[in-house]
PDB file of C-alpha atoms and ligand atoms in Angstrom:
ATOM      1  CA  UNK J   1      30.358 -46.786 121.018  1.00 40.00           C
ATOM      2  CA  UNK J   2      29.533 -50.022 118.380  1.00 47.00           C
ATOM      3  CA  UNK J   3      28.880 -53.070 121.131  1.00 47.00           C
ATOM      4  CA  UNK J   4      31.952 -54.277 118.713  1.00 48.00           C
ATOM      5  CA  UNK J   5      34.185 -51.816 120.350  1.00 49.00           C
ATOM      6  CA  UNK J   6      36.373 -53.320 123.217  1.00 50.00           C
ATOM      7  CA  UNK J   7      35.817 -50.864 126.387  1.00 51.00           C
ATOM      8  CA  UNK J   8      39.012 -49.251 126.708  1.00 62.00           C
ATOM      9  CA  UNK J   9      41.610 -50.824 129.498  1.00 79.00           C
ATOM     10  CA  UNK J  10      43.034 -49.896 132.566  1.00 86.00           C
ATOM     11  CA  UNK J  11      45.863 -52.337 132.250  1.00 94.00           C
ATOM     12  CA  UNK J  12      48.661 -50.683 130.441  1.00 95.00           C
ATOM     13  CA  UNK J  13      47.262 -47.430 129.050  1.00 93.00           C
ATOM     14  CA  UNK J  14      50.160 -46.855 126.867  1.00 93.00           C
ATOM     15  CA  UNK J  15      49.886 -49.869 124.931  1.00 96.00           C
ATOM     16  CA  UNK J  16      47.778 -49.041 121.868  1.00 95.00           C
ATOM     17  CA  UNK J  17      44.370 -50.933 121.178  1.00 96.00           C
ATOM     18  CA  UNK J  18      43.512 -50.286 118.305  1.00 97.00           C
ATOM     19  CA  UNK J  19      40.172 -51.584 116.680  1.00 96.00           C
ATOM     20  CA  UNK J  20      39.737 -52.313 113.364  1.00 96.00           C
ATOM     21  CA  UNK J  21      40.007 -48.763 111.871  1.00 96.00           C
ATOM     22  CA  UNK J  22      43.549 -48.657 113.691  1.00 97.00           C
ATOM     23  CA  UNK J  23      44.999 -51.812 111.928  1.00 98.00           C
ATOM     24  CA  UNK J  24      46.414 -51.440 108.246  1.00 98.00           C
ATOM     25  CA  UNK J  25      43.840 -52.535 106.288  1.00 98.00           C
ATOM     26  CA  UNK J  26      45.016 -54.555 102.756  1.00 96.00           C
ATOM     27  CA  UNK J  27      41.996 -55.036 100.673  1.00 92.00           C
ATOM     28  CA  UNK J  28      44.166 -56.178  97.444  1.00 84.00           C
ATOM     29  CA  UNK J  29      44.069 -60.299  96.442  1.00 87.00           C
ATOM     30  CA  UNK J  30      43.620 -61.576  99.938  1.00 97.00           C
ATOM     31  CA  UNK J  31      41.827 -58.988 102.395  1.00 98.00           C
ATOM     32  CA  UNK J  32      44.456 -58.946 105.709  1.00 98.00           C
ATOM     33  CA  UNK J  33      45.327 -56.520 108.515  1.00 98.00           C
ATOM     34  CA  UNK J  34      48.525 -55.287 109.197  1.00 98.00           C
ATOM     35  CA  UNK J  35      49.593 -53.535 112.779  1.00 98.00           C
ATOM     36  CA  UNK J  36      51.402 -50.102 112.454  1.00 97.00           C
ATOM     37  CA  UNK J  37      54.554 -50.350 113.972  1.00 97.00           C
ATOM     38  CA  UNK J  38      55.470 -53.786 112.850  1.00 98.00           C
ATOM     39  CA  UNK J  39      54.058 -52.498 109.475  1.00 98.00           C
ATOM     40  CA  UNK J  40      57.270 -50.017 109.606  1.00 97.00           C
ATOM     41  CA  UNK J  41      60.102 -53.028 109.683  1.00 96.00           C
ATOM     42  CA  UNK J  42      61.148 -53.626 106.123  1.00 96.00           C
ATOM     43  CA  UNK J  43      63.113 -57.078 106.550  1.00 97.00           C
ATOM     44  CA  UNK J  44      59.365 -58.135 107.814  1.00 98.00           C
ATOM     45  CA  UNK J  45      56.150 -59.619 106.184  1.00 98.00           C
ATOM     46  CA  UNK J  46      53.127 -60.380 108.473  1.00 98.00           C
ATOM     47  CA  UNK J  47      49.291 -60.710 108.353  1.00 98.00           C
ATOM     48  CA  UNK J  48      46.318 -60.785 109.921  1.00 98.00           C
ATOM     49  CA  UNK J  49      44.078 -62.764 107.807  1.00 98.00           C
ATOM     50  CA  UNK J  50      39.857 -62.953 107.981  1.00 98.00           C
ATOM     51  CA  UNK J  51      37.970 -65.821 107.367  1.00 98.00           C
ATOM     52  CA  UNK J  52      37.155 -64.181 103.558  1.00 98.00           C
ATOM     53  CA  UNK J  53      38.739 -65.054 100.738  1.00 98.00           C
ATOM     54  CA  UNK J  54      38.842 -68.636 100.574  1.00 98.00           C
ATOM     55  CA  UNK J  55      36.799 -71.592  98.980  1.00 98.00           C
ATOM     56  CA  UNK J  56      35.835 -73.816 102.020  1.00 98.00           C
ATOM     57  CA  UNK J  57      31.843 -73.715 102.560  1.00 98.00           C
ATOM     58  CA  UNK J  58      29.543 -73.955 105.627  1.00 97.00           C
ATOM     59  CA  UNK J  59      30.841 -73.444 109.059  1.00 97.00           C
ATOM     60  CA  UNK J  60      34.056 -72.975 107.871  1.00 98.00           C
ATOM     61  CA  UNK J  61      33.393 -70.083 105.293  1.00 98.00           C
ATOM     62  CA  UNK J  62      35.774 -69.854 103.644  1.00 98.00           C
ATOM     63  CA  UNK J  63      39.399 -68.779 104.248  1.00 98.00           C
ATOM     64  CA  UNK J  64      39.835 -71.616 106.386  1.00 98.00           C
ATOM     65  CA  UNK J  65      43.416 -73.367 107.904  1.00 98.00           C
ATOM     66  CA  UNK J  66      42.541 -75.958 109.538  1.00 96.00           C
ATOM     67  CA  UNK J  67      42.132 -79.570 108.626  1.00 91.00           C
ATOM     68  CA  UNK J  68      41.412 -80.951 111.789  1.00 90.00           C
ATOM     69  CA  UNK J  69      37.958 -79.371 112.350  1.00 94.00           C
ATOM     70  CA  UNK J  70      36.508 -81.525 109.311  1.00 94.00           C
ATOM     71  CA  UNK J  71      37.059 -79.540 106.697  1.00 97.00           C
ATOM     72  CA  UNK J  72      37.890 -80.772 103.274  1.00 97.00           C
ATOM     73  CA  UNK J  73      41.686 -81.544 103.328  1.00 96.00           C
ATOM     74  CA  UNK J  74      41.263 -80.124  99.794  1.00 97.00           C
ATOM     75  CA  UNK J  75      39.847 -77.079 100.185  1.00 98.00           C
ATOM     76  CA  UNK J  76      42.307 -76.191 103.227  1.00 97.00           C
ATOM     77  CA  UNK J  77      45.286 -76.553 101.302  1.00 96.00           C
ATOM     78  CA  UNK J  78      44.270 -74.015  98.786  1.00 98.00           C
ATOM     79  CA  UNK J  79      43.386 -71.924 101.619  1.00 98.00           C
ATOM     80  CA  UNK J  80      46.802 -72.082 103.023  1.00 97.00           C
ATOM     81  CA  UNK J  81      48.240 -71.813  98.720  1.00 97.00           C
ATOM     82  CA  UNK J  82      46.259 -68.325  98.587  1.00 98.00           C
ATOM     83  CA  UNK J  83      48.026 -67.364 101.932  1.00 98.00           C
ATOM     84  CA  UNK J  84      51.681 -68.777 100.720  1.00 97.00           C
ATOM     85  CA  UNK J  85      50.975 -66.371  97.773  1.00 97.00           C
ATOM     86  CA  UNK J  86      50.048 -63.467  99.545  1.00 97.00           C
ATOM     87  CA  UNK J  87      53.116 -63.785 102.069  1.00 97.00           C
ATOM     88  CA  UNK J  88      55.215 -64.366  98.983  1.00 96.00           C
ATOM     89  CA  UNK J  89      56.953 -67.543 100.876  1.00 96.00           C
ATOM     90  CA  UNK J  90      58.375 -70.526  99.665  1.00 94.00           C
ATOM     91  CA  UNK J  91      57.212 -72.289 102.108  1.00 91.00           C
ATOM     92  CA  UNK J  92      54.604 -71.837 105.309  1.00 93.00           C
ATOM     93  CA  UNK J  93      55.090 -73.811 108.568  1.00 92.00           C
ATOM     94  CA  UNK J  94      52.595 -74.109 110.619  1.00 92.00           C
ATOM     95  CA  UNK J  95      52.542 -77.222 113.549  1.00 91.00           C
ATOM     96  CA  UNK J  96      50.095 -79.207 115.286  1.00 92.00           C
ATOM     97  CA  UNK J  97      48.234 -76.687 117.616  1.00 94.00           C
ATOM     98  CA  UNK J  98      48.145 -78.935 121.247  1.00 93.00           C
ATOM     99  CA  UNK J  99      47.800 -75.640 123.830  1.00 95.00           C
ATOM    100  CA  UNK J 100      50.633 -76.403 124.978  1.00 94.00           C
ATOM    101  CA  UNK J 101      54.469 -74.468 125.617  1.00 94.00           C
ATOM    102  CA  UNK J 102      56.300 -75.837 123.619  1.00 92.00           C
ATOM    103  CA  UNK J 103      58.069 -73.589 120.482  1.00 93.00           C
ATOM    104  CA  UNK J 104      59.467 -75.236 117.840  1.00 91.00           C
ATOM    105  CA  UNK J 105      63.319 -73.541 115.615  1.00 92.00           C
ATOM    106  CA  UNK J 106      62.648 -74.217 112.507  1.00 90.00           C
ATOM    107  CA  UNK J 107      66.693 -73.182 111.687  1.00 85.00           C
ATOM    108  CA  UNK J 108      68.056 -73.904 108.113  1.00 77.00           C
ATOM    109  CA  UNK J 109      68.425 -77.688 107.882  1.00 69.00           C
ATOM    110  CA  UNK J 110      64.704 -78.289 109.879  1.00 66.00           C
ATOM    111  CA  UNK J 111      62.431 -79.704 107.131  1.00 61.00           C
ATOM    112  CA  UNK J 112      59.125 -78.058 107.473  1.00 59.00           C
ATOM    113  CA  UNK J 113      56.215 -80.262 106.995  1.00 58.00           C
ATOM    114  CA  UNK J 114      52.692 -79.054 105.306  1.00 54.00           C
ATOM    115  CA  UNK J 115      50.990 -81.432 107.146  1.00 56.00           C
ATOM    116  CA  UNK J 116      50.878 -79.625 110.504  1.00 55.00           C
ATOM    117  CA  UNK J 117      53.325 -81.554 112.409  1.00 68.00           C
ATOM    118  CA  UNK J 118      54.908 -81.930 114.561  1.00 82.00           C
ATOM    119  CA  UNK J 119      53.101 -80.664 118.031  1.00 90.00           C
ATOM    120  CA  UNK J 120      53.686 -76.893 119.369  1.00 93.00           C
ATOM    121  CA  UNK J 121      52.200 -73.500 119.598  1.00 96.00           C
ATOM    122  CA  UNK J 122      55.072 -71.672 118.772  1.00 97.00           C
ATOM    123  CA  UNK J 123      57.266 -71.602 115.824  1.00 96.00           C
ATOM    124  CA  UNK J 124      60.579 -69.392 115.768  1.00 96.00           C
ATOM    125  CA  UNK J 125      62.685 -69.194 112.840  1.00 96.00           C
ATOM    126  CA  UNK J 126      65.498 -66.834 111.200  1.00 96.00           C
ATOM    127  CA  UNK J 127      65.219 -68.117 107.464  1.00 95.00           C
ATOM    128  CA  UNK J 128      63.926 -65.503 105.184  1.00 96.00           C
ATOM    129  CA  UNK J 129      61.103 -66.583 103.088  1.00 96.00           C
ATOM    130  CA  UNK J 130      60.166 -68.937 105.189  1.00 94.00           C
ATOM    131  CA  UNK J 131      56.189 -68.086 106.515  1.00 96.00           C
ATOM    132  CA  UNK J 132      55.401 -69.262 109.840  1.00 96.00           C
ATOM    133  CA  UNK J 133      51.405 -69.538 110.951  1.00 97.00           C
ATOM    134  CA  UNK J 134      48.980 -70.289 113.501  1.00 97.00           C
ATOM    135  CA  UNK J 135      45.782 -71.148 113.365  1.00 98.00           C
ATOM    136  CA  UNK J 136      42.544 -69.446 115.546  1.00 98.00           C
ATOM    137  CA  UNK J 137      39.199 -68.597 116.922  1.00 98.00           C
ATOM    138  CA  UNK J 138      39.216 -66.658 119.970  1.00 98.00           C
ATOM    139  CA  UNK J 139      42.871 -67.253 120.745  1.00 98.00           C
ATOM    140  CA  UNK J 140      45.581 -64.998 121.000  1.00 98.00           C
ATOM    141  CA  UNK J 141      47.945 -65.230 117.343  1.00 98.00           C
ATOM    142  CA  UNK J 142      50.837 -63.456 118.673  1.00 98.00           C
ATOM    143  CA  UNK J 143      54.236 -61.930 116.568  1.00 99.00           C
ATOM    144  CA  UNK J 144      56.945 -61.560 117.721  1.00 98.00           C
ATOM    145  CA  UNK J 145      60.282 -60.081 115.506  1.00 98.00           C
ATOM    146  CA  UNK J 146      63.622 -59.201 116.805  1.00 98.00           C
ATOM    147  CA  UNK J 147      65.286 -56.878 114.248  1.00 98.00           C
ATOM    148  CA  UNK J 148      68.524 -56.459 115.789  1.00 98.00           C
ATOM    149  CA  UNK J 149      69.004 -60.448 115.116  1.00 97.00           C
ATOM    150  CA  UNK J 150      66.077 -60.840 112.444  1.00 97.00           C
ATOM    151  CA  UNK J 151      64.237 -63.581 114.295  1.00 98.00           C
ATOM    152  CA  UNK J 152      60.511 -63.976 114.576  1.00 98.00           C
ATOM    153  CA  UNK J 153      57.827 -66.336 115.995  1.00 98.00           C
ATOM    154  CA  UNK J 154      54.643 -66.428 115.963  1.00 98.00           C
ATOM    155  CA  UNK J 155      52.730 -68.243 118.950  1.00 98.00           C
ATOM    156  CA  UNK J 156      49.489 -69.518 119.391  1.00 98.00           C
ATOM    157  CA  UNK J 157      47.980 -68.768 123.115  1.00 98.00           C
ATOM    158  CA  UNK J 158      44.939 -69.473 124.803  1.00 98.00           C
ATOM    159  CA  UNK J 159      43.762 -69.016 128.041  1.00 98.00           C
ATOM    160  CA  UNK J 160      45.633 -72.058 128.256  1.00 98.00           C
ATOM    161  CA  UNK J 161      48.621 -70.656 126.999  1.00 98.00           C
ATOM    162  CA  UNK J 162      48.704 -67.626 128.983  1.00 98.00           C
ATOM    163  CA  UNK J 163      48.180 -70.246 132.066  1.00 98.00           C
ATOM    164  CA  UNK J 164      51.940 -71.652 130.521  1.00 98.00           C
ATOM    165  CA  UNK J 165      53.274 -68.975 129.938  1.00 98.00           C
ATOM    166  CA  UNK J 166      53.751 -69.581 126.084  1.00 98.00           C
ATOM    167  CA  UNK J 167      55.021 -66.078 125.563  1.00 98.00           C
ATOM    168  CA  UNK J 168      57.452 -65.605 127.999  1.00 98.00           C
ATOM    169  CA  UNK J 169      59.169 -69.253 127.716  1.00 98.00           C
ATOM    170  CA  UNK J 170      58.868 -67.924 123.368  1.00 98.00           C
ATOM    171  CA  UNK J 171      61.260 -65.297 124.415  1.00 98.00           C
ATOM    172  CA  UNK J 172      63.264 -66.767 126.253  1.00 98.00           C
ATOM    173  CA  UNK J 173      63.854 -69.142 123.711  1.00 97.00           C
ATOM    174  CA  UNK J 174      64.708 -66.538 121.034  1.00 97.00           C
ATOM    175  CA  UNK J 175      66.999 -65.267 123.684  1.00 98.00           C
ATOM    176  CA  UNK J 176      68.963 -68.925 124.322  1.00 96.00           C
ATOM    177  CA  UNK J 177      68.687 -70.073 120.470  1.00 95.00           C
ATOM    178  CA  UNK J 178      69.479 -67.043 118.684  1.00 96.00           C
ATOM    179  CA  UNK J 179      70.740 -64.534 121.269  1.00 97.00           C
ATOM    180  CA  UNK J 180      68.095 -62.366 120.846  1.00 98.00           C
ATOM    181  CA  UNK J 181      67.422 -59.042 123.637  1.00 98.00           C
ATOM    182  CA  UNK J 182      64.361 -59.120 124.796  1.00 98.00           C
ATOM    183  CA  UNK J 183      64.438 -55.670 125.262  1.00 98.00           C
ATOM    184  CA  UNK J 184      64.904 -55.465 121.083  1.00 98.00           C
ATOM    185  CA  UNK J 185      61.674 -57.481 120.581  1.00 98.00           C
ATOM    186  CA  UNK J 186      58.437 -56.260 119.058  1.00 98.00           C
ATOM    187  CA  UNK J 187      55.490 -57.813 120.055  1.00 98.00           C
ATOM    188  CA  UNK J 188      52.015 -57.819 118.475  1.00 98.00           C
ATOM    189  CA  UNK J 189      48.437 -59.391 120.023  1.00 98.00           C
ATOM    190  CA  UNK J 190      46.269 -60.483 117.177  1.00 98.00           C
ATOM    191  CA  UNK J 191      42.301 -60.643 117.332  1.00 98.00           C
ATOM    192  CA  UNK J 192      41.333 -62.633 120.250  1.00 98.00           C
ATOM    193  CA  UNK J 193      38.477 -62.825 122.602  1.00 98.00           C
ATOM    194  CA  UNK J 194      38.370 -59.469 124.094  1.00 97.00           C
ATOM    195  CA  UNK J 195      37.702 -58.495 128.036  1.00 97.00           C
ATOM    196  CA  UNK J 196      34.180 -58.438 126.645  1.00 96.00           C
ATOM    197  CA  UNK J 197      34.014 -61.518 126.300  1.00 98.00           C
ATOM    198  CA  UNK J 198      35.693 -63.402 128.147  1.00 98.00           C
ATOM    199  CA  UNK J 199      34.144 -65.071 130.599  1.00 98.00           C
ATOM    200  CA  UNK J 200      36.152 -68.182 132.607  1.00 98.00           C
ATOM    201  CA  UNK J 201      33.516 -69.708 135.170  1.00 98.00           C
ATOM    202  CA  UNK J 202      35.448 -71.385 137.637  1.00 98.00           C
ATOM    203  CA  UNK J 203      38.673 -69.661 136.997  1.00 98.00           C
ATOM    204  CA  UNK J 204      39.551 -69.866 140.437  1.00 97.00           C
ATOM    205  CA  UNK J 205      40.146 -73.448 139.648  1.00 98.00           C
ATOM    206  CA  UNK J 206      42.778 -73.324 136.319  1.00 98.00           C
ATOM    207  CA  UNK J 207      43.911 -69.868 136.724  1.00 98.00           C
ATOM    208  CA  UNK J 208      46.794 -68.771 139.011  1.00 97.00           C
ATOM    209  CA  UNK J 209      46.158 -65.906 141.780  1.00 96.00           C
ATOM    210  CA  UNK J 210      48.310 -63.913 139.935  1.00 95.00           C
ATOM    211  CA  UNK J 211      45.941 -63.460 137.122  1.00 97.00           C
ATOM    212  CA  UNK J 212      42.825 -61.708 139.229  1.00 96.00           C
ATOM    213  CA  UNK J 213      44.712 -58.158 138.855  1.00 96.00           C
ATOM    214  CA  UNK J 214      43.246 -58.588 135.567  1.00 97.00           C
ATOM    215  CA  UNK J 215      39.891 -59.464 135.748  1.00 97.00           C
ATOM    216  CA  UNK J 216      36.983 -56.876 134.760  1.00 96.00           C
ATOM    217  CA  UNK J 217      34.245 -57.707 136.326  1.00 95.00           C
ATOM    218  CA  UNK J 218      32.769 -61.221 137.659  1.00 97.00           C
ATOM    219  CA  UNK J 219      34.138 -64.683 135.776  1.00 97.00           C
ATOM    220  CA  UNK J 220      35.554 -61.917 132.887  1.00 98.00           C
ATOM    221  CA  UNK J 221      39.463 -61.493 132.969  1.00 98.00           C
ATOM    222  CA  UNK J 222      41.375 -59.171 130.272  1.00 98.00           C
ATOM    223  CA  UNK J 223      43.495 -61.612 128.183  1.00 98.00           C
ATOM    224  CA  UNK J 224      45.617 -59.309 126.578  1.00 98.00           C
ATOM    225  CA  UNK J 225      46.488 -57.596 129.255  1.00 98.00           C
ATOM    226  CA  UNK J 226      47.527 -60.729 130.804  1.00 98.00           C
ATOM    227  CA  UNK J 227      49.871 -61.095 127.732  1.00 98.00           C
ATOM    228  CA  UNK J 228      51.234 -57.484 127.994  1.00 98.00           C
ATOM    229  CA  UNK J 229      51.834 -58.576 131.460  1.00 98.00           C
ATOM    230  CA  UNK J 230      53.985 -61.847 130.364  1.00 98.00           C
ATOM    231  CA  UNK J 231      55.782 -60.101 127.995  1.00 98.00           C
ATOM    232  CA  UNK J 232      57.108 -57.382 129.887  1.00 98.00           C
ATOM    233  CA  UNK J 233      58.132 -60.181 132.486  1.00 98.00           C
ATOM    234  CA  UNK J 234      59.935 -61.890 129.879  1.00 98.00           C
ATOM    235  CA  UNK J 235      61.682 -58.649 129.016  1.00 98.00           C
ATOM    236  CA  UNK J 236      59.939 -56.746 126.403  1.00 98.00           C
ATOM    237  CA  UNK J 237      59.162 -53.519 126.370  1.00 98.00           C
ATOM    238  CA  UNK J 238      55.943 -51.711 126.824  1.00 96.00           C
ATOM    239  CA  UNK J 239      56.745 -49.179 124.021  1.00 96.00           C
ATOM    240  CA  UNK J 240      57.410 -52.215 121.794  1.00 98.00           C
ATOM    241  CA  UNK J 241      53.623 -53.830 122.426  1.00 98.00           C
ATOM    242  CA  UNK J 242      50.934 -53.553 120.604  1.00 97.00           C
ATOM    243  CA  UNK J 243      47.374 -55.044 120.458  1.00 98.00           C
ATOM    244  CA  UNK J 244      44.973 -55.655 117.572  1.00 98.00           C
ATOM    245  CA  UNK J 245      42.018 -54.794 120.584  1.00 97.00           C
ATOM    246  CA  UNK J 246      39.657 -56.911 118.154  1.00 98.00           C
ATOM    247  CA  UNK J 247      37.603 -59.166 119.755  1.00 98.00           C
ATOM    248  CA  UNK J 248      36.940 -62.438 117.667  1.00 98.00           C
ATOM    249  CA  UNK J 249      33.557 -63.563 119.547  1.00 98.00           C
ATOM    250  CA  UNK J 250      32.220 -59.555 118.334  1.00 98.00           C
ATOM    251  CA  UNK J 251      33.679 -59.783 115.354  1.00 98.00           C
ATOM    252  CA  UNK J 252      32.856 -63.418 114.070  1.00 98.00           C
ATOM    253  CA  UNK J 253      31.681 -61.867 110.777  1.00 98.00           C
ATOM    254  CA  UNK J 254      35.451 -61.374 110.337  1.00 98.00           C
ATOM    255  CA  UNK J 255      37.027 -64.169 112.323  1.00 98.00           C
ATOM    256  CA  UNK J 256      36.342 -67.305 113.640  1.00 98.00           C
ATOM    257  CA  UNK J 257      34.902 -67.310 116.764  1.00 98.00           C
ATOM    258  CA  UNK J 258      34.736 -70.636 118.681  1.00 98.00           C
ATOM    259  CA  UNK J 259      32.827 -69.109 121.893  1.00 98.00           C
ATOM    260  CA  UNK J 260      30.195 -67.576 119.317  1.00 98.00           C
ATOM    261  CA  UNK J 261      29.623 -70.889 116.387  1.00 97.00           C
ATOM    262  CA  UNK J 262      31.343 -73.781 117.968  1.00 96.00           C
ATOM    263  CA  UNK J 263      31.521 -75.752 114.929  1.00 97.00           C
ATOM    264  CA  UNK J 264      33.840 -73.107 112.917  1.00 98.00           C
ATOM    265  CA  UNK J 265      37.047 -72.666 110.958  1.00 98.00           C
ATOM    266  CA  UNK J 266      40.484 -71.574 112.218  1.00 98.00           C
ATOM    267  CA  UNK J 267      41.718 -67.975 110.560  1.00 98.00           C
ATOM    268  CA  UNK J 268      45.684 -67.345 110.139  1.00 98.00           C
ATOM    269  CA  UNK J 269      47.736 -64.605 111.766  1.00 98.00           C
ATOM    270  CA  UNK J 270      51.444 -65.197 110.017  1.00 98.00           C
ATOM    271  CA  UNK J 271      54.768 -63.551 109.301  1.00 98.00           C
ATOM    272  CA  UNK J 272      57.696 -64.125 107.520  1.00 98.00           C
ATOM    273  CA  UNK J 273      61.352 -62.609 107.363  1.00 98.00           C
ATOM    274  CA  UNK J 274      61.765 -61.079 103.857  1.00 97.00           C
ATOM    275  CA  UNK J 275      64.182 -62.250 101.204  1.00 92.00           C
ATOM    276  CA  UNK J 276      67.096 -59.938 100.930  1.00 86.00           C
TER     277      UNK J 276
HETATM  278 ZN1  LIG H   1      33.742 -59.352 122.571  1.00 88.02          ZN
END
């Protein structure tokens, strides 16, 4: 076992983990993973992006999102033009990344904006063509596609997030904007800091009791199972789960990792409903 491998979980057993070498790998243009089973939906285009591929230079080498960590505003947006191009979108949302709850419906007449506004860390939508993306290092870039109602979101959740409950109150949007069945969404957990590595001192302060079923050994708590865990509250199912089981902090040759350089970039995890 690589010290890059995430020890396997107790928490949900069924729910597959996969690594690296489980994730579709797409080494054409823009190197990107894709996860299996959402890989098998047709009406659906989604990524997994690295931090390679891009032009922005230093800490933020190279396939960088985000504007706000002082990047070149320049370089960014062609980041985020070689990402449009590999989606194949005609446009890509993305909004202004606060840690919050809040989800934002982008529905047909909602103007996206470029810049990164406004404030949310989930975007839902049911226009094809339209890309939706977050931005990371170490958090959780979570899809999520109903294809009973074609609907998706993608969310942005960090420990944070998982303290608000971003998923669940996601799905439960979906359900109250679009109609959507929970029990019809897919769900996939993008590379994130794994049980490995993540250590919350003090949790006892920010995180709620109900969270310590899910820590792995002292100060170190299993994030993604804590997201399983909010899902399947929220209705999903367990069959319908799956998890990157990359960890970003192990893998910061690939990712960002914010725990590991601090001063880094933000890589994309985004999808997109296709065009008919
Ligand atoms: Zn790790």
């Amino acid at each position: 076992m690589r010290s890059s491998d995430p020890p396997s979980s107790p928490f949900f057993p069924s729910i597959p983990r996969y690594t690296l070498s489980g994730l579709v790998r797409q080494d054409d243009e823009l190197l990107h993973f894709r996860f299996p089973k959402l890989s098998a939906s047709k009406n659906l285009v989604h990524a997994v992006f690295t931090r390679h591929g891009g032009v922005s230079g230093g800490p933020f080498a190279s396939l960088n999102v985000a504007s706000s960590v002082d990047d070149f505003p320049a370089l960014v947006q062609e980041n985020l033009a070689r990402i449009q191009g590999s989606l194949g979108a005609e446009e890509l949302a993305q909004a202004k990344q606060i840690h919050g709850d809040d989800a934002v419906v982008l529905k047909r007449d909602y103007l996206v904006s470029a810049d990164g506004s406004p404030s949310a860390d989930a975007l839902i939508t049911n226009v094809p063509g339209r890309g939706l993306l977050v931005k990371l290092a170490d958090c959780q870039g979570v899809i999520l596609y109903d294809p009973e109602k074609n609907v998706i979101a993608v969310v942005h959740s960090g420990w944070r997030g998982n303290v608000q409950n971003i998923l669940g109150k996601t799905v439960n949007r979906m359900e109250k904007e679009f109609s959507c069945r929970p029990a019809a969404i897919l769900a996939a957990i993008g590379p994130s800091l794994g049980p490995c590595c993540g250590e919350f001192r003090g949790h006892e302060h920010y995180f709620p009791e109900n969270f310590r079923r899910f820590q792995v050994r002292e100060n170190y708590f299993d994030l993604w199972a804590v997201s399983c865990w909010q899902l399947m509250e929220a209705g999903v199912v367990g069959d319908h789960v799956e998890i990157a089981g990359v960890c970003t902090r192990c893998r910061a040759d690939l990712f960002y990792s914010y725990r590991k350089e601090g001063k880094t970039g933000r890589f994309a995890v985004a999808a997109m409903l296709r065009k008919p």
